[in-house]
Short mmCIF file of C-alpha atoms in Angstrom, two decimals:
data_model
loop_
_atom_site.label_atom_id
_atom_site.label_comp_id
_atom_site.label_asym_id
_atom_site.label_seq_id
_atom_site.Cartn_x
_atom_site.Cartn_y
_atom_site.Cartn_z
CA MET A 1 284.12 185.58 107.30
CA THR A 2 282.81 188.78 105.84
CA THR A 3 283.61 192.50 107.25
CA SER A 4 281.93 195.97 106.85
CA ASN A 5 282.43 196.75 102.86
CA THR A 6 284.06 199.70 102.72
CA SER A 7 285.10 200.21 98.56
CA THR A 8 288.67 201.88 97.75
CA SER A 9 290.24 202.58 94.66
CA THR A 10 292.18 199.69 94.47
CA THR A 11 291.73 198.14 91.15
CA PRO A 12 291.71 193.90 91.52
CA PRO A 13 294.52 192.47 89.60
CA THR A 14 293.44 190.87 86.32
CA PRO A 15 293.24 187.38 85.76
CA GLN A 16 295.84 186.01 84.48
CA PRO A 17 294.81 183.24 81.24
CA SER A 18 293.83 179.91 81.89
CA GLY A 19 297.07 177.37 81.60
CA ARG A 20 299.37 180.02 83.05
CA ARG A 21 300.89 179.01 86.85
CA THR A 22 299.98 181.61 89.05
CA THR A 23 303.24 182.72 91.14
CA ALA A 24 303.19 182.18 94.61
CA PRO A 25 303.30 184.55 97.22
CA ASP A 26 306.75 185.87 97.82
CA PRO A 27 308.92 183.37 100.38
CA GLY A 28 310.57 186.68 101.99
CA ARG A 29 307.60 188.51 103.13
CA GLY A 30 305.39 187.31 106.07
CA ASN A 31 306.47 184.27 108.36
CA GLY A 32 307.27 180.70 107.37
CA ARG A 33 303.60 179.53 108.75
CA SER A 34 301.90 181.97 106.23
CA ASP A 35 303.98 180.98 103.67
CA SER A 36 303.44 177.20 103.88
CA THR A 37 299.88 178.23 104.27
CA ALA A 38 299.75 180.37 100.95
CA ALA A 39 301.87 177.77 98.92
CA ASP A 40 299.44 175.05 100.35
CA ALA A 41 296.13 177.13 99.15
CA LEU A 42 297.59 177.79 96.13
CA LEU A 43 298.18 173.69 95.23
CA TRP A 44 294.36 173.07 95.71
CA ILE A 45 293.43 175.93 94.01
CA GLU A 46 295.31 174.79 90.93
CA LEU A 47 294.06 171.34 91.73
CA LEU A 48 290.55 172.39 91.69
CA LEU A 49 291.22 174.17 88.33
CA ARG A 50 292.33 170.95 86.77
CA GLN A 51 289.60 168.76 87.96
CA PHE A 52 286.55 171.37 87.90
CA PRO A 53 286.30 170.83 83.83
CA GLU A 54 286.73 167.22 84.31
CA LEU A 55 283.34 167.51 86.37
CA LEU A 56 281.62 169.75 83.59
CA VAL A 57 282.23 167.40 81.26
CA GLU A 58 281.03 164.62 83.75
CA LEU A 59 277.85 166.51 83.78
CA ALA A 60 277.40 167.19 80.28
CA PRO A 61 274.88 165.00 78.37
CA SER A 62 275.69 162.16 76.13
CA TYR A 63 272.75 163.21 73.50
CA ARG A 64 272.30 165.40 71.25
CA SER A 65 270.61 168.73 71.88
CA PRO A 66 266.91 168.96 71.54
CA SER A 67 267.02 171.99 69.70
CA ALA A 68 269.86 170.54 67.26
CA LEU A 69 268.59 169.63 63.79
CA ARG A 70 268.18 166.35 62.75
CA ALA A 71 268.46 164.66 59.73
CA THR A 72 265.43 162.72 58.53
CA PRO A 73 265.58 160.28 55.50
CA ALA A 74 263.71 161.03 52.45
CA GLY A 75 260.04 159.91 52.88
CA SER A 76 259.77 158.82 56.29
CA GLY A 77 257.38 160.30 58.70
CA PRO A 78 258.23 162.75 61.09
CA ALA A 79 260.77 162.26 63.59
CA PRO A 80 259.31 161.46 66.72
CA ALA A 81 258.76 164.62 69.64
CA GLY A 82 261.36 164.46 72.83
CA PRO A 83 259.94 164.19 75.99
CA THR A 84 257.93 167.29 77.40
CA ARG A 85 258.60 169.08 80.39
CA ALA A 86 256.06 167.31 82.54
CA GLU A 87 257.55 164.10 81.25
CA ARG A 88 260.96 165.20 82.02
CA GLU A 89 260.02 166.37 85.31
CA GLU A 90 258.14 163.00 86.14
CA ALA A 91 261.06 161.19 85.05
CA LEU A 92 263.37 162.87 87.59
CA ARG A 93 260.94 162.43 90.56
CA ALA A 94 260.60 158.48 90.14
CA GLU A 95 264.64 158.80 89.52
CA GLN A 96 265.01 160.16 92.98
CA ALA A 97 262.39 158.67 94.89
CA HIS A 98 263.13 155.20 93.37
CA GLY A 99 266.09 154.84 91.36
CA LEU A 100 263.43 154.00 88.67
CA THR A 101 264.70 154.84 84.62
CA PRO A 102 261.50 154.84 82.78
CA SER A 103 261.70 152.88 79.45
CA GLY A 104 261.48 154.41 75.71
CA SER A 105 263.06 157.46 74.10
CA ARG A 106 264.34 159.88 76.77
CA THR A 107 267.40 161.60 77.93
CA SER A 108 270.65 160.60 79.62
CA PRO A 109 269.89 159.66 83.50
CA VAL A 110 270.25 162.71 85.94
CA ARG A 111 273.38 162.32 87.85
CA LEU A 112 272.21 164.04 90.70
CA HIS A 113 275.75 163.88 92.75
CA ILE A 114 277.64 165.70 89.93
CA SER A 115 275.06 168.40 89.44
CA ASP A 116 274.87 168.88 93.56
CA ALA A 117 278.86 169.13 93.46
CA VAL A 118 278.98 171.64 90.72
CA ARG A 119 275.93 173.99 92.17
CA ASP A 120 278.34 173.43 95.78
CA ILE A 121 281.51 174.68 94.18
CA THR A 122 280.34 176.96 92.07
CA ASP A 123 278.86 178.44 94.68
CA GLY A 124 281.40 178.25 97.04
CA VAL A 125 284.09 179.92 94.58
CA ILE A 126 281.46 182.67 94.14
CA GLU A 127 281.38 183.06 97.74
CA LEU A 128 284.90 182.80 98.43
CA ASP A 129 285.86 185.54 95.89
CA GLU A 130 283.76 187.92 97.44
CA ALA A 131 284.64 187.35 100.79
CA VAL A 132 288.36 187.79 99.80
CA HIS A 133 287.39 190.85 98.17
CA ASP A 134 285.28 192.02 100.90
CA ARG A 135 288.25 191.25 103.62
CA LEU A 136 290.62 192.83 101.65
CA ARG A 137 288.37 196.01 101.48
CA MET A 138 288.37 195.90 97.85
CA PRO A 139 285.24 196.45 95.80
CA ARG A 140 282.91 193.75 94.89
CA PRO A 141 284.47 191.60 92.19
CA ARG A 142 283.29 191.56 88.72
CA ARG A 143 281.02 188.27 87.49
CA GLU A 144 283.57 185.62 86.40
CA GLN A 145 283.34 182.35 85.31
CA VAL A 146 284.63 179.50 88.27
CA SER A 147 288.07 179.34 86.76
CA GLY A 148 288.49 183.25 86.14
CA ARG A 149 287.57 183.92 90.02
CA LEU A 150 289.62 180.76 90.96
CA LEU A 151 292.73 182.76 89.20
CA ARG A 152 291.68 185.89 90.82
CA VAL A 153 291.84 184.65 94.34
CA ALA A 154 294.70 183.09 93.68
CA GLY A 155 295.89 186.49 92.58
CA LEU A 156 295.56 187.86 96.03
CA LEU A 157 297.15 185.38 97.98
CA ASP A 158 299.95 188.00 98.26
CA ARG A 159 297.84 190.20 100.03
CA ALA A 160 295.76 188.03 102.07
CA ALA A 161 299.16 186.58 103.36
CA ALA A 162 299.30 189.59 105.92
CA ASP A 163 296.23 188.37 107.22
CA ASP A 164 296.39 184.64 108.76
CA VAL A 165 292.58 184.32 109.13
CA LEU A 166 291.76 185.07 105.77
CA LEU A 167 294.55 182.86 104.20
CA GLU A 168 293.58 180.15 106.16
CA HIS A 169 290.26 180.32 104.76
CA ILE A 170 290.99 180.36 101.66
CA ARG A 171 293.27 177.62 102.00
CA ASP A 172 290.39 175.54 104.14
CA GLU A 173 287.51 176.46 101.45
CA ALA A 174 289.91 175.46 98.50
CA ARG A 175 290.74 172.35 99.94
CA ARG A 176 286.85 171.42 100.77
CA MET A 177 285.98 172.12 96.87
CA ALA A 178 288.69 170.35 95.59
CA ARG A 179 288.37 167.37 97.70
CA ARG A 180 284.27 167.59 97.37
CA CYS A 181 285.57 167.54 93.10
CA THR A 182 287.66 164.49 93.34
CA ARG A 183 284.74 162.49 95.41
CA ALA A 184 282.37 163.37 92.73
CA LEU A 185 284.76 162.23 90.05
CA GLY A 186 285.28 158.85 91.48
CA GLY A 187 288.83 159.57 93.30
CA ALA A 188 289.83 157.38 95.75
CA GLU A 189 290.68 159.27 99.41
CA PRO A 190 294.61 159.33 100.11
CA VAL A 191 296.13 156.37 102.40
CA VAL A 192 299.56 156.86 103.55
CA ARG A 193 301.09 153.92 105.41
CA VAL A 194 302.97 154.39 108.33
CA GLY A 195 305.57 152.39 110.68
CA GLY A 196 304.79 150.75 113.84
CA ARG A 197 302.34 147.62 114.70
CA CYS A 198 299.22 147.81 116.01
CA HIS A 199 298.92 147.10 119.72
CA TRP A 200 295.54 145.19 119.02
CA CYS A 201 296.60 142.87 116.34
CA ASP A 202 300.21 143.02 116.17
CA SER A 203 300.17 143.64 112.65
CA VAL A 204 301.84 146.16 110.23
CA SER A 205 298.45 147.65 109.22
CA LEU A 206 298.62 151.20 110.52
CA ARG A 207 297.49 153.71 107.76
CA ALA A 208 297.21 157.37 107.63
CA PHE A 209 293.85 158.99 106.15
CA PRO A 210 295.01 162.66 105.60
CA ALA A 211 291.38 163.67 104.49
CA ARG A 212 290.29 162.58 108.01
CA ARG A 213 292.73 163.66 110.24
CA ALA A 214 292.94 159.56 111.66
CA VAL A 215 295.11 156.91 111.98
CA LEU A 216 293.45 153.50 111.30
CA CYS A 217 294.21 149.82 111.72
CA VAL A 218 293.09 148.33 108.23
CA ASN A 219 293.49 144.54 109.46
CA PRO A 220 289.96 143.20 108.85
CA ALA A 221 290.74 140.46 111.51
CA CYS A 222 292.01 142.90 114.35
CA ARG A 223 290.03 142.83 117.49
CA CYS A 224 290.52 144.84 120.89
CA THR A 225 289.80 143.56 124.36
CA ASP A 226 286.98 146.33 125.01
CA PRO A 227 283.56 144.54 125.38
CA ALA A 228 281.60 147.41 123.93
CA CYS A 229 284.26 147.92 120.91
CA ASP A 230 282.43 147.33 117.50
CA CYS A 231 284.92 145.33 116.19
CA ARG A 232 283.30 142.60 118.10
CA THR A 233 280.33 142.55 115.94
CA ASP A 234 280.72 144.54 112.99
CA PRO A 235 283.36 143.15 110.52
CA ALA A 236 283.76 146.41 108.58
CA HIS A 237 284.54 148.39 111.74
CA ARG A 238 288.25 149.71 111.98
CA HIS A 239 289.99 150.65 114.94
CA ALA A 240 290.76 154.89 114.62
CA TRP A 241 293.20 156.91 116.29
CA GLY A 242 292.50 160.68 116.45
CA GLU A 243 294.90 163.63 116.73
CA GLY A 244 294.68 163.59 120.67
CA ALA A 245 295.62 160.05 120.54
CA TRP A 246 298.60 159.82 117.89
CA ALA A 247 301.49 160.35 120.71
CA ARG A 248 300.28 157.29 122.57
CA LEU A 249 299.81 155.50 119.28
CA ALA A 250 303.27 155.98 118.37
CA ALA A 251 304.37 155.01 121.87
CA GLU A 252 302.30 151.73 122.31
CA SER A 253 303.02 150.96 118.39
CA GLY A 254 306.80 151.71 118.35
CA GLY A 255 306.21 154.05 116.03
CA ASP A 256 307.60 157.79 115.23
CA LEU A 257 305.02 160.39 115.87
CA ALA A 258 306.84 162.66 113.82
CA GLU A 259 306.17 160.28 110.74
CA LEU A 260 302.86 159.89 112.01
CA THR A 261 302.16 163.35 112.05
CA GLY A 262 303.64 164.00 108.60
CA ALA A 263 301.62 161.18 107.25
CA THR A 264 298.62 162.64 108.25
CA ALA A 265 299.18 166.26 106.74
CA ASP A 266 296.51 167.01 104.34
CA THR A 267 298.23 168.66 101.62
CA ALA A 268 297.44 169.53 98.07
CA ARG A 269 301.00 168.03 97.16
CA ARG A 270 300.11 164.69 98.47
CA GLU A 271 296.73 164.83 96.74
CA GLY A 272 297.94 166.35 93.40
CA GLY A 273 300.82 163.89 92.91
CA ARG A 274 298.30 160.77 93.40
#
């Protein structure tokens, strides 16, 4: 998603202070599709701005820093030394391989899924910031924290609105990182109830999963007539209809295709309002 990096004298806009809502692109500019994409991109960025600090809090250790001074009662012996680097590395290897936590005094358990999410989102925001500047033929962006880079990208949405490919890339990347952040924080996947009845079990059990762009029957007793289907052998199996099957599903279930399509729209407005 990069082009030749031709620098100009254009200066990137100064990031707004954290806490201020970035202004969405002017609806009078561009077409309706780009306006909608830009608005959704902005909402995903704002969601990520709210959640990423929570992810850093989850990553922060719950114990005092080894470099912090500890009070030692008068007359007592020296405080026990903390684990050595070799001991910490050995504990990490044991935890990664077997999920074992060594006994005795040690630091808090390493939360690898949190640290992986922080690293992925940080790298993704840096790459997105640089890609946007490169595509807009602006100078390479200066170093900044994740929040500052996100605000800088949000401030360029108005200029990016003239490039549909760039605008969709910003929205898709912001959505991917916001979802990664939500999952790491233990957030549940959004589910939307849709009208109609499952034509296999005749239950009003159809649910849209926007993140998957799919509709599922959530009735655990649902069984179909296909002998090759896993529902006969796997109690956890759920019948799913992808985007290409929604028109047929609406006709067979007695539902509304427009309602079904709207329920499966993966929007930041729905995600942020939960």
